[in-house]
């Protein structure tokens, strides 16, 4: 059980990926807390991470789509980091990784 104003953190790390052009699409929900932050990084190795997307704040009770396009030559992992102040809710769903974002020319 979380006490009031306690900061909770979670991380999600993908399997290794290798594609020079990447489109990350996912859905997220964050609400009931004024202090929330969700970030996505690429991790080319254990000690390095590069932020490619972030969102801070209360997004009400709806699901929101997020997209991040980036290029990286080499093997990397995707790392999702979420932090929230209790009480609150944060969720991810339908995470996909493709070479081209839908609706964008090849």
GROMACS .gro file of N, CA and C in nm:
model
  318
    1UNK      N    1   0.085  -0.117   0.000
    1UNK     CA    2   0.000   0.000   0.000
    1UNK      C    3   0.089   0.124   0.000
    2UNK      N    4   0.054   0.221  -0.080
    2UNK     CA    5   0.132   0.345  -0.091
    2UNK      C    6   0.080   0.449   0.006
    3UNK      N    7   0.171   0.521   0.067
    3UNK     CA    8   0.131   0.631   0.154
    3UNK      C    9   0.117   0.758   0.071
    4UNK      N   10   0.043   0.858   0.121
    4UNK     CA   11   0.027   0.983   0.047
    4UNK      C   12   0.163   1.045   0.015
    5UNK      N   13   0.173   1.103  -0.103
    5UNK     CA   14   0.293   1.171  -0.151
    5UNK      C   15   0.414   1.079  -0.169
    6UNK      N   16   0.393   0.950  -0.170
    6UNK     CA   17   0.502   0.857  -0.196
    6UNK      C   18   0.525   0.851  -0.347
    7UNK      N   19   0.650   0.856  -0.391
    7UNK     CA   20   0.682   0.847  -0.532
    7UNK      C   21   0.702   0.700  -0.568
    8UNK      N   22   0.630   0.653  -0.669
    8UNK     CA   23   0.642   0.517  -0.718
    8UNK      C   24   0.704   0.523  -0.857
    9UNK      N   25   0.793   0.429  -0.887
    9UNK     CA   26   0.860   0.427  -1.017
    9UNK      C   27   0.855   0.286  -1.074
   10UNK      N   28   0.851   0.278  -1.207
   10UNK     CA   29   0.851   0.149  -1.275
   10UNK      C   30   0.930   0.165  -1.405
   11UNK      N   31   0.992   0.055  -1.448
   11UNK     CA   32   1.068   0.054  -1.573
   11UNK      C   33   1.031  -0.069  -1.653
   12UNK      N   34   1.029  -0.053  -1.784
   12UNK     CA   35   1.003  -0.163  -1.876
   12UNK      C   36   1.111  -0.158  -1.983
   13UNK      N   37   1.181  -0.269  -2.005
   13UNK     CA   38   1.292  -0.274  -2.100
   13UNK      C   39   1.261  -0.377  -2.207
   14UNK      N   40   1.277  -0.339  -2.334
   14UNK     CA   41   1.248  -0.429  -2.446
   14UNK      C   42   1.362  -0.527  -2.469
   15UNK      N   43   1.335  -0.626  -2.551
   15UNK     CA   44   1.440  -0.712  -2.603
   15UNK      C   45   1.528  -0.628  -2.696
   16UNK      N   46   1.650  -0.674  -2.726
   16UNK     CA   47   1.735  -0.600  -2.820
   16UNK      C   48   1.669  -0.588  -2.958
   17UNK      N   49   1.682  -0.470  -3.018
   17UNK     CA   50   1.626  -0.441  -3.150
   17UNK      C   51   1.737  -0.389  -3.239
   18UNK      N   52   1.721  -0.411  -3.370
   18UNK     CA   53   1.817  -0.354  -3.465
   18UNK      C   54   1.743  -0.321  -3.594
   19UNK      N   55   1.716  -0.195  -3.614
   19UNK     CA   56   1.661  -0.145  -3.739
   19UNK      C   57   1.697   0.003  -3.746
   20UNK      N   58   1.749   0.048  -3.860
   20UNK     CA   59   1.801   0.185  -3.868
   20UNK      C   60   1.694   0.293  -3.855
   21UNK      N   61   1.574   0.267  -3.902
   21UNK     CA   62   1.464   0.363  -3.890
   21UNK      C   63   1.353   0.297  -3.809
   22UNK      N   64   1.306   0.365  -3.707
   22UNK     CA   65   1.210   0.304  -3.615
   22UNK      C   66   1.094   0.397  -3.587
   23UNK      N   67   0.974   0.339  -3.585
   23UNK     CA   68   0.853   0.408  -3.542
   23UNK      C   69   0.799   0.332  -3.421
   24UNK      N   70   0.795   0.397  -3.308
   24UNK     CA   71   0.739   0.340  -3.186
   24UNK      C   72   0.600   0.400  -3.168
   25UNK      N   73   0.500   0.315  -3.153
   25UNK     CA   74   0.363   0.360  -3.127
   25UNK      C   75   0.314   0.285  -3.003
   26UNK      N   76   0.252   0.358  -2.912
   26UNK     CA   77   0.195   0.294  -2.794
   26UNK      C   78   0.082   0.382  -2.740
   27UNK      N   79   0.001   0.323  -2.654
   27UNK     CA   80  -0.108   0.395  -2.587
   27UNK      C   81  -0.074   0.403  -2.439
   28UNK      N   82  -0.109   0.516  -2.377
   28UNK     CA   83  -0.079   0.536  -2.235
   28UNK      C   84  -0.196   0.606  -2.167
   29UNK      N   85  -0.205   0.584  -2.037
   29UNK     CA   86  -0.305   0.650  -1.953
   29UNK      C   87  -0.238   0.688  -1.822
   30UNK      N   88  -0.256   0.814  -1.780
   30UNK     CA   89  -0.202   0.861  -1.652
   30UNK      C   90  -0.304   0.957  -1.593
   31UNK      N   91  -0.351   0.928  -1.472
   31UNK     CA   92  -0.445   1.020  -1.409
   31UNK      C   93  -0.446   1.007  -1.258
   32UNK      N   94  -0.517   1.099  -1.195
   32UNK     CA   95  -0.539   1.107  -1.050
   32UNK      C   96  -0.416   1.148  -0.971
   33UNK      N   97  -0.316   1.204  -1.036
   33UNK     CA   98  -0.199   1.254  -0.965
   33UNK      C   99  -0.142   1.371  -1.044
   34UNK      N  100  -0.107   1.478  -0.975
   34UNK     CA  101  -0.050   1.594  -1.042
   34UNK      C  102   0.097   1.575  -1.075
   35UNK      N  103   0.162   1.483  -1.007
   35UNK     CA  104   0.305   1.461  -1.029
   35UNK      C  105   0.323   1.325  -1.096
   36UNK      N  106   0.323   1.325  -1.229
   36UNK     CA  107   0.343   1.203  -1.305
   36UNK      C  108   0.435   1.234  -1.422
   37UNK      N  109   0.517   1.136  -1.458
   37UNK     CA  110   0.606   1.154  -1.570
   37UNK      C  111   0.629   1.019  -1.635
   38UNK      N  112   0.616   1.015  -1.767
   38UNK     CA  113   0.643   0.895  -1.844
   38UNK      C  114   0.743   0.931  -1.951
   39UNK      N  115   0.854   0.857  -1.958
   39UNK     CA  116   0.959   0.883  -2.056
   39UNK      C  117   0.994   0.754  -2.129
   40UNK      N  118   1.039   0.771  -2.255
   40UNK     CA  119   1.088   0.659  -2.333
   40UNK      C  120   1.229   0.693  -2.380
   41UNK      N  121   1.318   0.597  -2.367
   41UNK     CA  122   1.458   0.613  -2.407
   41UNK      C  123   1.498   0.502  -2.502
   42UNK      N  124   1.601   0.527  -2.584
   42UNK     CA  125   1.672   0.417  -2.648
   42UNK      C  126   1.799   0.395  -2.567
   43UNK      N  127   1.833   0.268  -2.549
   43UNK     CA  128   1.952   0.231  -2.472
   43UNK      C  129   2.044   0.149  -2.562
   44UNK      N  130   2.148   0.213  -2.617
   44UNK     CA  131   2.242   0.138  -2.701
   44UNK      C  132   2.335   0.047  -2.620
   45UNK      N  133   2.352   0.076  -2.492
   45UNK     CA  134   2.433  -0.010  -2.405
   45UNK      C  135   2.387   0.009  -2.261
   46UNK      N  136   2.453  -0.062  -2.170
   46UNK     CA  137   2.408  -0.062  -2.030
   46UNK      C  138   2.420   0.074  -1.961
   47UNK      N  139   2.513   0.157  -2.004
   47UNK     CA  140   2.536   0.283  -1.932
   47UNK      C  141   2.482   0.408  -2.002
   48UNK      N  142   2.426   0.394  -2.120
   48UNK     CA  143   2.381   0.510  -2.197
   48UNK      C  144   2.232   0.500  -2.227
   49UNK      N  145   2.162   0.614  -2.219
   49UNK     CA  146   2.023   0.619  -2.264
   49UNK      C  147   1.998   0.756  -2.325
   50UNK      N  148   1.916   0.758  -2.431
   50UNK     CA  149   1.883   0.881  -2.503
   50UNK      C  150   1.731   0.895  -2.503
   51UNK      N  151   1.681   1.005  -2.448
   51UNK     CA  152   1.536   1.026  -2.441
   51UNK      C  153   1.480   1.054  -2.580
   52UNK      N  154   1.370   0.983  -2.616
   52UNK     CA  155   1.305   1.005  -2.745
   52UNK      C  156   1.161   1.054  -2.731
   53UNK      N  157   1.104   1.047  -2.608
   53UNK     CA  158   0.966   1.091  -2.587
   53UNK      C  159   0.944   1.111  -2.438
   54UNK      N  160   0.859   1.209  -2.401
   54UNK     CA  161   0.819   1.222  -2.260
   54UNK      C  162   0.687   1.297  -2.248
   55UNK      N  163   0.620   1.273  -2.138
   55UNK     CA  164   0.494   1.341  -2.106
   55UNK      C  165   0.488   1.356  -1.955
   56UNK      N  166   0.446   1.475  -1.911
   56UNK     CA  167   0.432   1.503  -1.769
   56UNK      C  168   0.293   1.556  -1.742
   57UNK      N  169   0.233   1.515  -1.630
   57UNK     CA  170   0.106   1.571  -1.587
   57UNK      C  171  -0.007   1.472  -1.585
   58UNK      N  172  -0.124   1.523  -1.553
   58UNK     CA  173  -0.247   1.446  -1.540
   58UNK      C  174  -0.318   1.449  -1.674
   59UNK      N  175  -0.342   1.333  -1.735
   59UNK     CA  176  -0.406   1.325  -1.866
   59UNK      C  177  -0.553   1.283  -1.857
   60UNK      N  178  -0.614   1.301  -1.742
   60UNK     CA  179  -0.753   1.262  -1.716
   60UNK      C  180  -0.765   1.111  -1.725
   61UNK      N  181  -0.883   1.060  -1.759
   61UNK     CA  182  -0.904   0.915  -1.756
   61UNK      C  183  -0.909   0.854  -1.895
   62UNK      N  184  -0.852   0.919  -1.993
   62UNK     CA  185  -0.858   0.868  -2.130
   62UNK      C  186  -0.725   0.803  -2.170
   63UNK      N  187  -0.732   0.721  -2.273
   63UNK     CA  188  -0.612   0.663  -2.333
   63UNK      C  189  -0.564   0.757  -2.442
   64UNK      N  190  -0.434   0.776  -2.449
   64UNK     CA  191  -0.372   0.865  -2.547
   64UNK      C  192  -0.272   0.786  -2.631
   65UNK      N  193  -0.270   0.815  -2.761
   65UNK     CA  194  -0.172   0.752  -2.849
   65UNK      C  195  -0.043   0.834  -2.849
   66UNK      N  196   0.069   0.766  -2.848
   66UNK     CA  197   0.200   0.833  -2.857
   66UNK      C  198   0.279   0.771  -2.970
   67UNK      N  199   0.358   0.856  -3.038
   67UNK     CA  200   0.446   0.809  -3.145
   67UNK      C  201   0.582   0.873  -3.129
   68UNK      N  202   0.683   0.797  -3.160
   68UNK     CA  203   0.820   0.850  -3.162
   68UNK      C  204   0.892   0.787  -3.280
   69UNK      N  205   0.943   0.871  -3.368
   69UNK     CA  206   1.023   0.823  -3.481
   69UNK      C  207   1.168   0.859  -3.456
   70UNK      N  208   1.257   0.765  -3.483
   70UNK     CA  209   1.399   0.792  -3.463
   70UNK      C  210   1.482   0.698  -3.550
   71UNK      N  211   1.607   0.733  -3.566
   71UNK     CA  212   1.703   0.651  -3.640
   71UNK      C  213   1.821   0.619  -3.550
   72UNK      N  214   1.866   0.495  -3.557
   72UNK     CA  215   1.984   0.454  -3.481
   72UNK      C  216   2.048   0.336  -3.553
   73UNK      N  217   2.174   0.346  -3.585
   73UNK     CA  218   2.246   0.238  -3.652
   73UNK      C  219   2.316   0.154  -3.547
   74UNK      N  220   2.258   0.041  -3.517
   74UNK     CA  221   2.315  -0.049  -3.418
   74UNK      C  222   2.205  -0.113  -3.335
   75UNK      N  223   2.245  -0.199  -3.245
   75UNK     CA  224   2.151  -0.268  -3.157
   75UNK      C  225   2.116  -0.175  -3.040
   76UNK      N  226   1.988  -0.173  -3.004
   76UNK     CA  227   1.942  -0.091  -2.892
   76UNK      C  228   1.824  -0.159  -2.825
   77UNK      N  229   1.789  -0.110  -2.709
   77UNK     CA  230   1.667  -0.151  -2.638
   77UNK      C  231   1.583  -0.026  -2.616
   78UNK      N  232   1.453  -0.045  -2.604
   78UNK     CA  233   1.363   0.063  -2.564
   78UNK      C  234   1.340   0.052  -2.414
   79UNK      N  235   1.347   0.165  -2.346
   79UNK     CA  236   1.325   0.167  -2.201
   79UNK      C  237   1.216   0.267  -2.170
   80UNK      N  238   1.108   0.220  -2.108
   80UNK     CA  239   0.999   0.304  -2.060
   80UNK      C  240   1.022   0.327  -1.911
   81UNK      N  241   1.016   0.452  -1.867
   81UNK     CA  242   1.029   0.485  -1.725
   81UNK      C  243   0.910   0.569  -1.683
   82UNK      N  244   0.839   0.523  -1.582
   82UNK     CA  245   0.725   0.596  -1.530
   82UNK      C  246   0.743   0.628  -1.383
   83UNK      N  247   0.709   0.751  -1.345
   83UNK     CA  248   0.712   0.792  -1.204
   83UNK      C  249   0.582   0.862  -1.173
   84UNK      N  250   0.526   0.832  -1.057
   84UNK     CA  251   0.402   0.898  -1.017
   84UNK      C  252   0.400   0.916  -0.867
   85UNK      N  253   0.325   1.017  -0.825
   85UNK     CA  254   0.302   1.040  -0.684
   85UNK      C  255   0.170   0.974  -0.648
   86UNK      N  256   0.164   0.904  -0.536
   86UNK     CA  257   0.039   0.839  -0.495
   86UNK      C  258  -0.060   0.943  -0.448
   87UNK      N  259  -0.188   0.924  -0.463
   87UNK     CA  260  -0.248   0.819  -0.543
   87UNK      C  261  -0.236   0.853  -0.691
   88UNK      N  262  -0.261   0.758  -0.773
   88UNK     CA  263  -0.254   0.783  -0.917
   88UNK      C  264  -0.250   0.653  -0.994
   89UNK      N  265  -0.258   0.667  -1.124
   89UNK     CA  266  -0.266   0.551  -1.212
   89UNK      C  267  -0.182   0.580  -1.336
   90UNK      N  268  -0.108   0.482  -1.382
   90UNK     CA  269  -0.032   0.493  -1.505
   90UNK      C  270  -0.035   0.356  -1.572
   91UNK      N  271  -0.062   0.354  -1.704
   91UNK     CA  272  -0.069   0.227  -1.775
   91UNK      C  273  -0.020   0.244  -1.919
   92UNK      N  274   0.036   0.135  -1.975
   92UNK     CA  275   0.078   0.128  -2.115
   92UNK      C  276   0.003   0.014  -2.180
   93UNK      N  277  -0.021   0.027  -2.312
   93UNK     CA  278  -0.088  -0.079  -2.384
   93UNK      C  279  -0.050  -0.071  -2.532
   94UNK      N  280  -0.062  -0.184  -2.601
   94UNK     CA  281  -0.051  -0.192  -2.746
   94UNK      C  282   0.078  -0.127  -2.798
   95UNK      N  283   0.191  -0.170  -2.747
   95UNK     CA  284   0.321  -0.117  -2.787
   95UNK      C  285   0.364  -0.186  -2.917
   96UNK      N  286   0.395  -0.106  -3.021
   96UNK     CA  287   0.441  -0.164  -3.147
   96UNK      C  288   0.563  -0.090  -3.199
   97UNK      N  289   0.650  -0.165  -3.266
   97UNK     CA  290   0.771  -0.110  -3.325
   97UNK      C  291   0.774  -0.152  -3.471
   98UNK      N  292   0.778  -0.053  -3.561
   98UNK     CA  293   0.783  -0.078  -3.705
   98UNK      C  294   0.890   0.011  -3.767
   99UNK      N  295   0.913  -0.007  -3.897
   99UNK     CA  296   1.012   0.076  -3.965
   99UNK      C  297   0.957   0.211  -4.005
  100UNK      N  298   0.827   0.218  -4.036
  100UNK     CA  299   0.765   0.343  -4.083
  100UNK      C  300   0.635   0.364  -4.006
  101UNK      N  301   0.610   0.486  -3.962
  101UNK     CA  302   0.484   0.516  -3.895
  101UNK      C  303   0.370   0.514  -3.996
  102UNK      N  304   0.256   0.455  -3.963
  102UNK     CA  305   0.141   0.456  -4.054
  102UNK      C  306   0.104   0.599  -4.093
  103UNK      N  307   0.075   0.617  -4.220
  103UNK     CA  308   0.038   0.749  -4.270
  103UNK      C  309   0.155   0.831  -4.317
  104UNK      N  310   0.277   0.784  -4.295
  104UNK     CA  311   0.396   0.854  -4.342
  104UNK      C  312   0.447   0.789  -4.470
  105UNK      N  313   0.498   0.867  -4.564
  105UNK     CA  314   0.551   0.808  -4.687
  105UNK      C  315   0.676   0.724  -4.659
  106UNK      N  316   0.694   0.622  -4.737
  106UNK     CA  317   0.811   0.534  -4.721
  106UNK      C  318   0.935   0.601  -4.775
   0.00000   0.00000   0.00000
